[in-house]
């Protein structure tokens, strides 16, 4: 094992993934496992929202309760068959080099009619409720350059507002508009990996919460990344159980599924608390 520093990896998973992770984190806290006490937090897409709020020290119970309230004002989106087909075609229609695949997805995202960027940024700002980059600890937010396919990890020293970085990480291609920052436009960090757990390499204790276990265009799956980390670190990998998957439903971007997903995460916490505690304590 390299050291005892702790890394928390939070993967993508839409509105339901955010809710599930808040429920899971709150449930673990009730069982004596405080995932907010991390040396490194890696947030991808939905995980960037959760990671930003946890790194800012927000109370897990309050975050859970925010998911149980009616989703008033939330904009519903549909990651349906057509959107999935567009993503699949862009990923597979050309060379399979990872960066080229991401660049094709970026071009598709730039050409899509997905509404004003400013409106999407306002939604993300409301989910962060004014939190900024934490002064302590290390929060990393992943994104992909829509023009080149290059992978980028944003941190507090990069001069990009936290809400902008999180909006970039959440910009699902073809669903939400790419986000402007640092001289270019950015799409979802989940295009590179739905968790980007490899960024936790070098940390001795790693917990990975992965609402989605799949990948786009042959990218590494979260479980495979976690297994690679386990060669040199203690790793706990948590993905949705059967009840949680049912709560998610078929559309992870549906705010109406939020409360059920949060409750499912809270219930699942009891069954994984001992495993996570062995890694985290």
Tab-separated table of N, CA and C in Angstrom, residues 109-258:
chain	number	residue	atom	x	y	z
A	109	UNK	N	-22.059	17.105	-29.875
A	109	UNK	CA	-22.617	17.951	-28.817
A	109	UNK	C	-22.673	19.407	-29.244
A	110	UNK	N	-21.641	19.882	-29.935
A	110	UNK	CA	-21.597	21.274	-30.373
A	110	UNK	C	-22.676	21.565	-31.416
A	111	UNK	N	-23.035	20.561	-32.209
A	111	UNK	CA	-24.015	20.753	-33.278
A	111	UNK	C	-25.452	20.568	-32.796
A	112	UNK	N	-25.621	19.970	-31.619
A	112	UNK	CA	-26.968	19.649	-31.141
A	112	UNK	C	-27.682	20.897	-30.621
A	113	UNK	N	-28.995	20.904	-30.764
A	113	UNK	CA	-29.833	21.991	-30.240
A	113	UNK	C	-30.246	21.610	-28.821
A	114	UNK	N	-29.514	22.124	-27.831
A	114	UNK	CA	-29.720	21.703	-26.439
A	114	UNK	C	-30.056	22.859	-25.513
A	115	UNK	N	-30.418	24.001	-26.060
A	115	UNK	CA	-30.829	25.118	-25.228
A	115	UNK	C	-29.675	25.996	-24.801
A	116	UNK	N	-29.985	27.117	-24.143
A	116	UNK	CA	-28.950	28.088	-23.764
A	116	UNK	C	-28.019	27.560	-22.674
A	117	UNK	N	-26.757	27.810	-22.868
A	117	UNK	CA	-25.756	27.430	-21.873
A	117	UNK	C	-26.010	28.136	-20.544
A	118	UNK	N	-26.465	29.378	-20.603
A	118	UNK	CA	-26.683	30.160	-19.383
A	118	UNK	C	-27.753	29.535	-18.494
A	119	UNK	N	-28.797	28.980	-19.097
A	119	UNK	CA	-29.859	28.350	-18.310
A	119	UNK	C	-29.338	27.107	-17.603
A	120	UNK	N	-28.527	26.351	-18.285
A	120	UNK	CA	-27.970	25.139	-17.678
A	120	UNK	C	-27.032	25.501	-16.530
A	121	UNK	N	-26.232	26.541	-16.707
A	121	UNK	CA	-25.326	26.975	-15.655
A	121	UNK	C	-26.108	27.411	-14.419
A	122	UNK	N	-27.242	28.057	-14.628
A	122	UNK	CA	-28.076	28.487	-13.503
A	122	UNK	C	-28.599	27.290	-12.714
A	123	UNK	N	-28.934	26.210	-13.409
A	123	UNK	CA	-29.393	24.995	-12.727
A	123	UNK	C	-28.278	24.427	-11.848
A	124	UNK	N	-27.074	24.363	-12.398
A	124	UNK	CA	-25.945	23.829	-11.631
A	124	UNK	C	-25.646	24.716	-10.435
A	125	UNK	N	-25.695	26.023	-10.626
A	125	UNK	CA	-25.446	26.941	-9.508
A	125	UNK	C	-26.454	26.715	-8.384
A	126	UNK	N	-27.708	26.427	-8.749
A	126	UNK	CA	-28.716	26.181	-7.717
A	126	UNK	C	-28.413	24.895	-6.962
A	127	UNK	N	-27.851	23.909	-7.625
A	127	UNK	CA	-27.524	22.643	-6.958
A	127	UNK	C	-26.321	22.778	-6.035
A	128	UNK	N	-25.480	23.758	-6.304
A	128	UNK	CA	-24.306	23.973	-5.456
A	128	UNK	C	-24.582	24.971	-4.343
A	129	UNK	N	-25.641	25.732	-4.479
A	129	UNK	CA	-26.075	26.653	-3.411
A	129	UNK	C	-24.943	27.542	-2.910
A	130	UNK	N	-24.133	28.047	-3.839
A	130	UNK	CA	-23.113	29.013	-3.468
A	130	UNK	C	-21.780	28.450	-3.020
A	131	UNK	N	-21.607	27.141	-3.010
A	131	UNK	CA	-20.314	26.604	-2.571
A	131	UNK	C	-19.244	26.915	-3.613
A	132	UNK	N	-18.020	27.036	-3.141
A	132	UNK	CA	-16.889	27.327	-4.019
A	132	UNK	C	-15.828	26.257	-3.816
A	133	UNK	N	-14.745	26.364	-4.569
A	133	UNK	CA	-13.653	25.411	-4.404
A	133	UNK	C	-13.217	25.389	-2.938
A	134	UNK	N	-13.078	24.227	-2.337
A	134	UNK	CA	-12.676	24.168	-0.928
A	134	UNK	C	-11.235	24.606	-0.750
A	135	UNK	N	-10.972	25.267	0.349
A	135	UNK	CA	-9.599	25.705	0.636
A	135	UNK	C	-8.745	24.561	1.145
A	136	UNK	N	-9.372	23.558	1.757
A	136	UNK	CA	-8.650	22.388	2.232
A	136	UNK	C	-9.044	21.169	1.428
A	137	UNK	N	-8.212	20.153	1.438
A	137	UNK	CA	-8.500	18.975	0.635
A	137	UNK	C	-8.276	19.255	-0.833
A	138	UNK	N	-8.533	18.268	-1.652
A	138	UNK	CA	-8.275	18.372	-3.085
A	138	UNK	C	-9.508	17.875	-3.830
A	139	UNK	N	-10.244	18.792	-4.449
A	139	UNK	CA	-11.402	18.449	-5.263
A	139	UNK	C	-11.013	18.530	-6.727
A	140	UNK	N	-11.282	17.472	-7.457
A	140	UNK	CA	-10.977	17.439	-8.885
A	140	UNK	C	-12.250	17.133	-9.661
A	141	UNK	N	-12.479	17.924	-10.696
A	141	UNK	CA	-13.694	17.823	-11.505
A	141	UNK	C	-13.280	17.529	-12.946
A	142	UNK	N	-13.827	16.473	-13.522
A	142	UNK	CA	-13.380	16.020	-14.840
A	142	UNK	C	-14.260	16.559	-15.958
A	143	UNK	N	-13.651	16.795	-17.114
A	143	UNK	CA	-14.379	17.247	-18.300
A	143	UNK	C	-13.565	16.866	-19.535
A	144	UNK	N	-14.184	17.040	-20.699
A	144	UNK	CA	-13.540	16.709	-21.970
A	144	UNK	C	-13.719	17.889	-22.925
A	145	UNK	N	-12.647	18.284	-23.583
A	145	UNK	CA	-12.688	19.370	-24.564
A	145	UNK	C	-13.549	18.934	-25.753
A	146	UNK	N	-14.622	19.667	-26.003
A	146	UNK	CA	-15.558	19.293	-27.062
A	146	UNK	C	-14.936	19.404	-28.447
A	147	UNK	N	-13.900	20.211	-28.585
A	147	UNK	CA	-13.300	20.420	-29.903
A	147	UNK	C	-12.195	19.415	-30.209
A	148	UNK	N	-11.446	19.021	-29.194
A	148	UNK	CA	-10.281	18.155	-29.431
A	148	UNK	C	-10.420	16.768	-28.835
A	149	UNK	N	-11.323	16.596	-27.878
A	149	UNK	CA	-11.437	15.324	-27.182
A	149	UNK	C	-10.442	15.157	-26.044
A	150	UNK	N	-9.644	16.193	-25.768
A	150	UNK	CA	-8.652	16.107	-24.698
A	150	UNK	C	-9.348	16.052	-23.330
A	151	UNK	N	-8.807	15.247	-22.449
A	151	UNK	CA	-9.336	15.102	-21.102
A	151	UNK	C	-8.733	16.176	-20.210
A	152	UNK	N	-9.562	16.732	-19.312
A	152	UNK	CA	-9.089	17.797	-18.434
A	152	UNK	C	-9.620	17.560	-17.020
A	153	UNK	N	-8.777	17.808	-16.052
A	153	UNK	CA	-9.174	17.738	-14.654
A	153	UNK	C	-9.055	19.139	-14.068
A	154	UNK	N	-10.174	19.723	-13.668
A	154	UNK	CA	-10.180	21.066	-13.096
A	154	UNK	C	-9.982	20.999	-11.583
A	155	UNK	N	-9.219	21.979	-11.066
A	155	UNK	CA	-9.018	22.124	-9.633
A	155	UNK	C	-9.106	23.581	-9.247
A	156	UNK	N	-8.931	23.848	-7.962
A	156	UNK	CA	-9.158	25.211	-7.469
A	156	UNK	C	-8.144	26.218	-8.000
A	157	UNK	N	-6.989	25.759	-8.490
A	157	UNK	CA	-5.960	26.688	-8.952
A	157	UNK	C	-6.034	26.975	-10.452
A	158	UNK	N	-7.071	26.486	-11.127
A	158	UNK	CA	-7.152	26.645	-12.574
A	158	UNK	C	-7.889	27.898	-13.024
A	159	UNK	N	-8.431	28.671	-12.085
A	159	UNK	CA	-9.087	29.916	-12.444
A	159	UNK	C	-10.461	29.764	-13.069
A	160	UNK	N	-11.057	28.590	-12.943
A	160	UNK	CA	-12.395	28.347	-13.473
A	160	UNK	C	-13.365	28.254	-12.300
A	161	UNK	N	-14.451	29.027	-12.295
A	161	UNK	CA	-15.412	28.927	-11.191
A	161	UNK	C	-15.902	27.491	-11.010
A	162	UNK	N	-16.135	27.115	-9.756
A	162	UNK	CA	-16.543	25.737	-9.481
A	162	UNK	C	-17.823	25.374	-10.221
A	163	UNK	N	-18.808	26.263	-10.212
A	163	UNK	CA	-20.073	25.958	-10.887
A	163	UNK	C	-19.861	25.726	-12.382
A	164	UNK	N	-18.943	26.466	-12.985
A	164	UNK	CA	-18.650	26.278	-14.409
A	164	UNK	C	-17.996	24.927	-14.653
A	165	UNK	N	-17.034	24.562	-13.801
A	165	UNK	CA	-16.376	23.267	-13.945
A	165	UNK	C	-17.376	22.126	-13.783
A	166	UNK	N	-18.268	22.244	-12.808
A	166	UNK	CA	-19.259	21.200	-12.570
A	166	UNK	C	-20.248	21.130	-13.735
A	167	UNK	N	-20.671	22.271	-14.244
A	167	UNK	CA	-21.572	22.279	-15.399
A	167	UNK	C	-20.914	21.616	-16.602
A	168	UNK	N	-19.623	21.852	-16.788
A	168	UNK	CA	-18.890	21.207	-17.875
A	168	UNK	C	-18.882	19.695	-17.685
A	169	UNK	N	-18.593	19.265	-16.468
A	169	UNK	CA	-18.530	17.838	-16.186
A	169	UNK	C	-19.865	17.155	-16.380
A	170	UNK	N	-20.961	17.911	-16.234
A	170	UNK	CA	-22.316	17.366	-16.349
A	170	UNK	C	-22.920	17.525	-17.737
A	171	UNK	N	-22.179	18.056	-18.696
A	171	UNK	CA	-22.731	18.381	-20.014
A	171	UNK	C	-22.825	17.132	-20.884
A	172	UNK	N	-23.864	16.336	-20.649
A	172	UNK	CA	-24.076	15.107	-21.411
A	172	UNK	C	-24.221	15.451	-22.891
A	173	UNK	N	-23.406	14.866	-23.775
A	173	UNK	CA	-23.458	15.219	-25.199
A	173	UNK	C	-24.844	14.968	-25.803
A	174	UNK	N	-25.353	15.979	-26.495
A	174	UNK	CA	-26.642	15.837	-27.139
A	174	UNK	C	-27.827	16.065	-26.234
A	175	UNK	N	-27.586	16.227	-24.931
A	175	UNK	CA	-28.668	16.467	-23.962
A	175	UNK	C	-28.546	17.861	-23.367
A	176	UNK	N	-27.346	18.222	-22.912
A	176	UNK	CA	-27.087	19.537	-22.334
A	176	UNK	C	-26.009	20.235	-23.149
A	177	UNK	N	-26.016	21.567	-23.192
A	177	UNK	CA	-25.055	22.290	-24.030
A	177	UNK	C	-23.633	22.201	-23.490
A	178	UNK	N	-22.630	22.126	-24.366
A	178	UNK	CA	-21.249	22.241	-23.912
A	178	UNK	C	-21.042	23.558	-23.175
A	179	UNK	N	-20.090	23.576	-22.261
A	179	UNK	CA	-19.890	24.720	-21.366
A	179	UNK	C	-18.585	25.437	-21.701
A	180	UNK	N	-18.642	26.759	-21.735
A	180	UNK	CA	-17.479	27.579	-22.086
A	180	UNK	C	-16.603	27.832	-20.872
A	181	UNK	N	-15.298	27.580	-21.038
A	181	UNK	CA	-14.321	27.866	-19.980
A	181	UNK	C	-12.925	27.685	-20.552
A	182	UNK	N	-11.995	28.472	-20.049
A	182	UNK	CA	-10.576	28.331	-20.407
A	182	UNK	C	-10.360	28.324	-21.919
A	183	UNK	N	-11.115	29.152	-22.636
A	183	UNK	CA	-10.883	29.333	-24.065
A	183	UNK	C	-11.452	28.283	-24.977
A	184	UNK	N	-12.259	27.367	-24.455
A	184	UNK	CA	-12.862	26.354	-25.315
A	184	UNK	C	-14.214	25.968	-24.728
A	185	UNK	N	-14.789	24.877	-25.224
A	185	UNK	CA	-16.066	24.396	-24.689
A	185	UNK	C	-15.898	22.939	-24.266
A	186	UNK	N	-16.644	22.562	-23.235
A	186	UNK	CA	-16.409	21.285	-22.567
A	186	UNK	C	-17.666	20.439	-22.493
A	187	UNK	N	-17.463	19.118	-22.528
A	187	UNK	CA	-18.559	18.172	-22.352
A	187	UNK	C	-18.249	17.252	-21.171
A	188	UNK	N	-19.202	16.411	-20.896
A	188	UNK	CA	-19.225	15.516	-19.740
A	188	UNK	C	-17.921	14.722	-19.558
A	189	UNK	N	-17.381	14.776	-18.340
A	189	UNK	CA	-16.184	13.983	-18.034
A	189	UNK	C	-16.424	12.498	-18.120
A	190	UNK	N	-17.704	12.075	-18.069
A	190	UNK	CA	-18.026	10.666	-18.194
A	190	UNK	C	-17.783	10.105	-19.576
A	191	UNK	N	-17.534	10.963	-20.560
A	191	UNK	CA	-17.192	10.498	-21.907
A	191	UNK	C	-15.850	9.763	-21.888
A	192	UNK	N	-14.978	10.170	-20.971
A	192	UNK	CA	-13.693	9.491	-20.844
A	192	UNK	C	-13.814	8.247	-19.977
A	193	UNK	N	-14.564	8.341	-18.897
A	193	UNK	CA	-14.887	7.223	-18.014
A	193	UNK	C	-16.024	7.684	-17.123
A	194	UNK	N	-16.969	6.807	-16.843
A	194	UNK	CA	-18.094	7.228	-16.014
A	194	UNK	C	-17.700	7.446	-14.561
A	195	UNK	N	-16.458	7.115	-14.188
A	195	UNK	CA	-15.981	7.398	-12.826
A	195	UNK	C	-14.589	8.023	-12.783
A	196	UNK	N	-13.739	7.715	-13.763
A	196	UNK	CA	-12.359	8.218	-13.769
A	196	UNK	C	-11.642	7.875	-12.461
A	197	UNK	N	-11.863	6.658	-12.003
A	197	UNK	CA	-11.290	6.217	-10.728
A	197	UNK	C	-9.775	6.113	-10.774
A	198	UNK	N	-9.196	6.039	-11.959
A	198	UNK	CA	-7.742	5.943	-12.043
A	198	UNK	C	-7.051	7.195	-11.506
A	199	UNK	N	-7.791	8.302	-11.376
A	199	UNK	CA	-7.206	9.527	-10.823
A	199	UNK	C	-6.872	9.374	-9.339
A	200	UNK	N	-7.367	8.322	-8.714
A	200	UNK	CA	-7.069	8.074	-7.301
A	200	UNK	C	-5.814	7.229	-7.111
A	201	UNK	N	-5.089	6.947	-8.184
A	201	UNK	CA	-3.851	6.167	-8.061
A	201	UNK	C	-2.874	6.878	-7.127
A	202	UNK	N	-2.262	6.113	-6.241
A	202	UNK	CA	-1.306	6.667	-5.294
A	202	UNK	C	-1.892	6.870	-3.911
A	203	UNK	N	-3.220	6.786	-3.792
A	203	UNK	CA	-3.882	6.908	-2.496
A	203	UNK	C	-4.084	5.511	-1.907
A	204	UNK	N	-3.877	5.394	-0.613
A	204	UNK	CA	-3.891	4.075	0.013
A	204	UNK	C	-5.261	3.536	0.311
A	205	UNK	N	-6.255	4.426	0.476
A	205	UNK	CA	-7.625	4.011	0.784
A	205	UNK	C	-8.560	4.710	-0.185
A	206	UNK	N	-9.307	3.934	-0.951
A	206	UNK	CA	-10.138	4.497	-2.017
A	206	UNK	C	-11.546	3.924	-1.921
A	207	UNK	N	-12.530	4.807	-1.926
A	207	UNK	CA	-13.934	4.400	-2.023
A	207	UNK	C	-14.484	4.942	-3.333
A	208	UNK	N	-15.063	4.056	-4.119
A	208	UNK	CA	-15.643	4.424	-5.413
A	208	UNK	C	-17.145	4.199	-5.355
A	209	UNK	N	-17.920	5.259	-5.582
A	209	UNK	CA	-19.372	5.155	-5.716
A	209	UNK	C	-19.700	5.347	-7.192
A	210	UNK	N	-20.250	4.315	-7.804
A	210	UNK	CA	-20.434	4.305	-9.257
A	210	UNK	C	-21.888	4.042	-9.611
A	211	UNK	N	-22.702	5.089	-9.774
A	211	UNK	CA	-24.108	4.883	-10.156
A	211	UNK	C	-24.276	4.152	-11.478
A	212	UNK	N	-23.363	4.403	-12.424
A	212	UNK	CA	-23.412	3.740	-13.727
A	212	UNK	C	-22.152	2.913	-13.914
A	213	UNK	N	-22.325	1.676	-14.349
A	213	UNK	CA	-21.174	0.790	-14.483
A	213	UNK	C	-20.655	0.649	-15.891
A	214	UNK	N	-21.334	1.260	-16.861
A	214	UNK	CA	-20.957	1.084	-18.251
A	214	UNK	C	-19.906	2.071	-18.720
A	215	UNK	N	-19.742	2.148	-20.044
A	215	UNK	CA	-18.752	3.057	-20.627
A	215	UNK	C	-19.209	3.451	-22.018
A	216	UNK	N	-18.563	4.460	-22.574
A	216	UNK	CA	-18.869	4.942	-23.923
A	216	UNK	C	-17.662	4.695	-24.818
A	217	UNK	N	-17.916	4.070	-25.963
A	217	UNK	CA	-16.858	3.897	-26.955
A	217	UNK	C	-15.655	3.117	-26.475
A	218	UNK	N	-15.880	2.127	-25.620
A	218	UNK	CA	-14.781	1.290	-25.169
A	218	UNK	C	-13.943	1.865	-24.058
A	219	UNK	N	-14.395	2.969	-23.426
A	219	UNK	CA	-13.652	3.544	-22.301
A	219	UNK	C	-13.654	2.575	-21.119
A	220	UNK	N	-12.738	2.795	-20.201
A	220	UNK	CA	-12.607	1.903	-19.058
A	220	UNK	C	-13.838	1.958	-18.178
A	221	UNK	N	-14.298	0.803	-17.724
A	221	UNK	CA	-15.438	0.731	-16.814
A	221	UNK	C	-14.979	0.995	-15.385
A	222	UNK	N	-15.851	1.581	-14.564
A	222	UNK	CA	-15.466	1.887	-13.184
A	222	UNK	C	-14.966	0.682	-12.404
A	223	UNK	N	-15.621	-0.462	-12.541
A	223	UNK	CA	-15.183	-1.633	-11.781
A	223	UNK	C	-13.773	-2.050	-12.183
A	224	UNK	N	-13.481	-2.013	-13.474
A	224	UNK	CA	-12.137	-2.373	-13.927
A	224	UNK	C	-11.104	-1.412	-13.371
A	225	UNK	N	-11.428	-0.130	-13.340
A	225	UNK	CA	-10.508	0.851	-12.767
A	225	UNK	C	-10.302	0.596	-11.278
A	226	UNK	N	-11.372	0.272	-10.563
A	226	UNK	CA	-11.265	-0.007	-9.135
A	226	UNK	C	-10.419	-1.245	-8.882
A	227	UNK	N	-10.588	-2.263	-9.707
A	227	UNK	CA	-9.799	-3.487	-9.551
A	227	UNK	C	-8.325	-3.223	-9.796
A	228	UNK	N	-8.015	-2.332	-10.737
A	228	UNK	CA	-6.611	-1.982	-10.981
A	228	UNK	C	-6.023	-1.251	-9.774
A	229	UNK	N	-6.792	-0.365	-9.165
A	229	UNK	CA	-6.323	0.351	-7.979
A	229	UNK	C	-6.071	-0.603	-6.820
A	230	UNK	N	-6.875	-1.670	-6.747
A	230	UNK	CA	-6.803	-2.593	-5.617
A	230	UNK	C	-5.478	-3.349	-5.545
A	231	UNK	N	-4.692	-3.299	-6.607
A	231	UNK	CA	-3.386	-3.949	-6.565
A	231	UNK	C	-2.451	-3.249	-5.591
A	232	UNK	N	-2.687	-1.946	-5.333
A	232	UNK	CA	-1.780	-1.173	-4.488
A	232	UNK	C	-2.493	-0.431	-3.359
A	233	UNK	N	-3.793	-0.615	-3.231
A	233	UNK	CA	-4.543	0.149	-2.238
A	233	UNK	C	-5.712	-0.677	-1.714
A	234	UNK	N	-6.271	-0.226	-0.595
A	234	UNK	CA	-7.528	-0.782	-0.118
A	234	UNK	C	-8.646	-0.061	-0.871
A	235	UNK	N	-9.530	-0.812	-1.466
A	235	UNK	CA	-10.559	-0.225	-2.318
A	235	UNK	C	-11.919	-0.811	-1.979
A	236	UNK	N	-12.904	0.054	-1.816
A	236	UNK	CA	-14.305	-0.365	-1.717
A	236	UNK	C	-15.041	0.185	-2.925
A	237	UNK	N	-15.676	-0.697	-3.666
A	237	UNK	CA	-16.404	-0.313	-4.875
A	237	UNK	C	-17.889	-0.548	-4.628
A	238	UNK	N	-18.682	0.509	-4.750
A	238	UNK	CA	-20.121	0.407	-4.477
A	238	UNK	C	-20.889	0.843	-5.715
A	239	UNK	N	-21.751	-0.035	-6.191
A	239	UNK	CA	-22.642	0.270	-7.297
A	239	UNK	C	-24.075	-0.006	-6.849
A	240	UNK	N	-25.069	0.495	-7.565
A	240	UNK	CA	-26.454	0.319	-7.135
A	240	UNK	C	-26.865	-1.150	-7.033
A	241	UNK	N	-27.571	-1.489	-5.963
A	241	UNK	CA	-28.130	-2.829	-5.846
A	241	UNK	C	-29.430	-2.907	-6.639
A	242	UNK	N	-30.108	-4.035	-6.553
A	242	UNK	CA	-31.300	-4.232	-7.370
A	242	UNK	C	-32.379	-3.196	-7.055
A	243	UNK	N	-32.590	-2.935	-5.770
A	243	UNK	CA	-33.608	-1.958	-5.393
A	243	UNK	C	-33.265	-0.582	-5.960
A	244	UNK	N	-31.996	-0.220	-5.913
A	244	UNK	CA	-31.583	1.092	-6.407
A	244	UNK	C	-31.752	1.192	-7.919
A	245	UNK	N	-31.419	0.127	-8.632
A	245	UNK	CA	-31.586	0.149	-10.086
A	245	UNK	C	-33.056	0.302	-10.465
A	246	UNK	N	-33.922	-0.353	-9.715
A	246	UNK	CA	-35.355	-0.189	-9.980
A	246	UNK	C	-35.791	1.249	-9.712
A	247	UNK	N	-35.238	1.845	-8.662
A	247	UNK	CA	-35.590	3.236	-8.332
A	247	UNK	C	-35.135	4.186	-9.429
A	248	UNK	N	-34.001	3.921	-10.041
A	248	UNK	CA	-33.499	4.773	-11.125
A	248	UNK	C	-34.476	4.790	-12.303
A	249	UNK	N	-35.079	3.640	-12.589
A	249	UNK	CA	-35.928	3.544	-13.762
A	249	UNK	C	-35.114	3.585	-15.050
A	250	UNK	N	-35.781	3.931	-16.123
A	250	UNK	CA	-35.127	3.918	-17.436
A	250	UNK	C	-34.528	5.260	-17.821
A	251	UNK	N	-34.843	6.294	-17.075
A	251	UNK	CA	-34.342	7.630	-17.417
A	251	UNK	C	-33.652	8.238	-16.199
A	252	UNK	N	-32.338	8.223	-16.188
A	252	UNK	CA	-31.588	8.731	-15.030
A	252	UNK	C	-31.640	10.250	-14.925
A	253	UNK	N	-32.239	10.910	-15.908
A	253	UNK	CA	-32.350	12.369	-15.889
A	253	UNK	C	-33.743	12.840	-15.463
A	254	UNK	N	-34.563	11.938	-14.966
A	254	UNK	CA	-35.924	12.273	-14.577
A	254	UNK	C	-35.980	12.696	-13.110
A	255	UNK	N	-36.251	13.979	-12.819
A	255	UNK	CA	-36.312	14.434	-11.427
A	255	UNK	C	-37.381	13.721	-10.602
A	256	UNK	N	-38.415	13.182	-11.260
A	256	UNK	CA	-39.460	12.481	-10.526
A	256	UNK	C	-38.938	11.203	-9.869
A	257	UNK	N	-37.786	10.704	-10.323
A	257	UNK	CA	-37.204	9.481	-9.744
A	257	UNK	C	-36.218	9.805	-8.621
A	258	UNK	N	-36.078	11.068	-8.321
A	258	UNK	CA	-35.045	11.513	-7.386
A	258	UNK	C	-35.264	10.985	-5.971
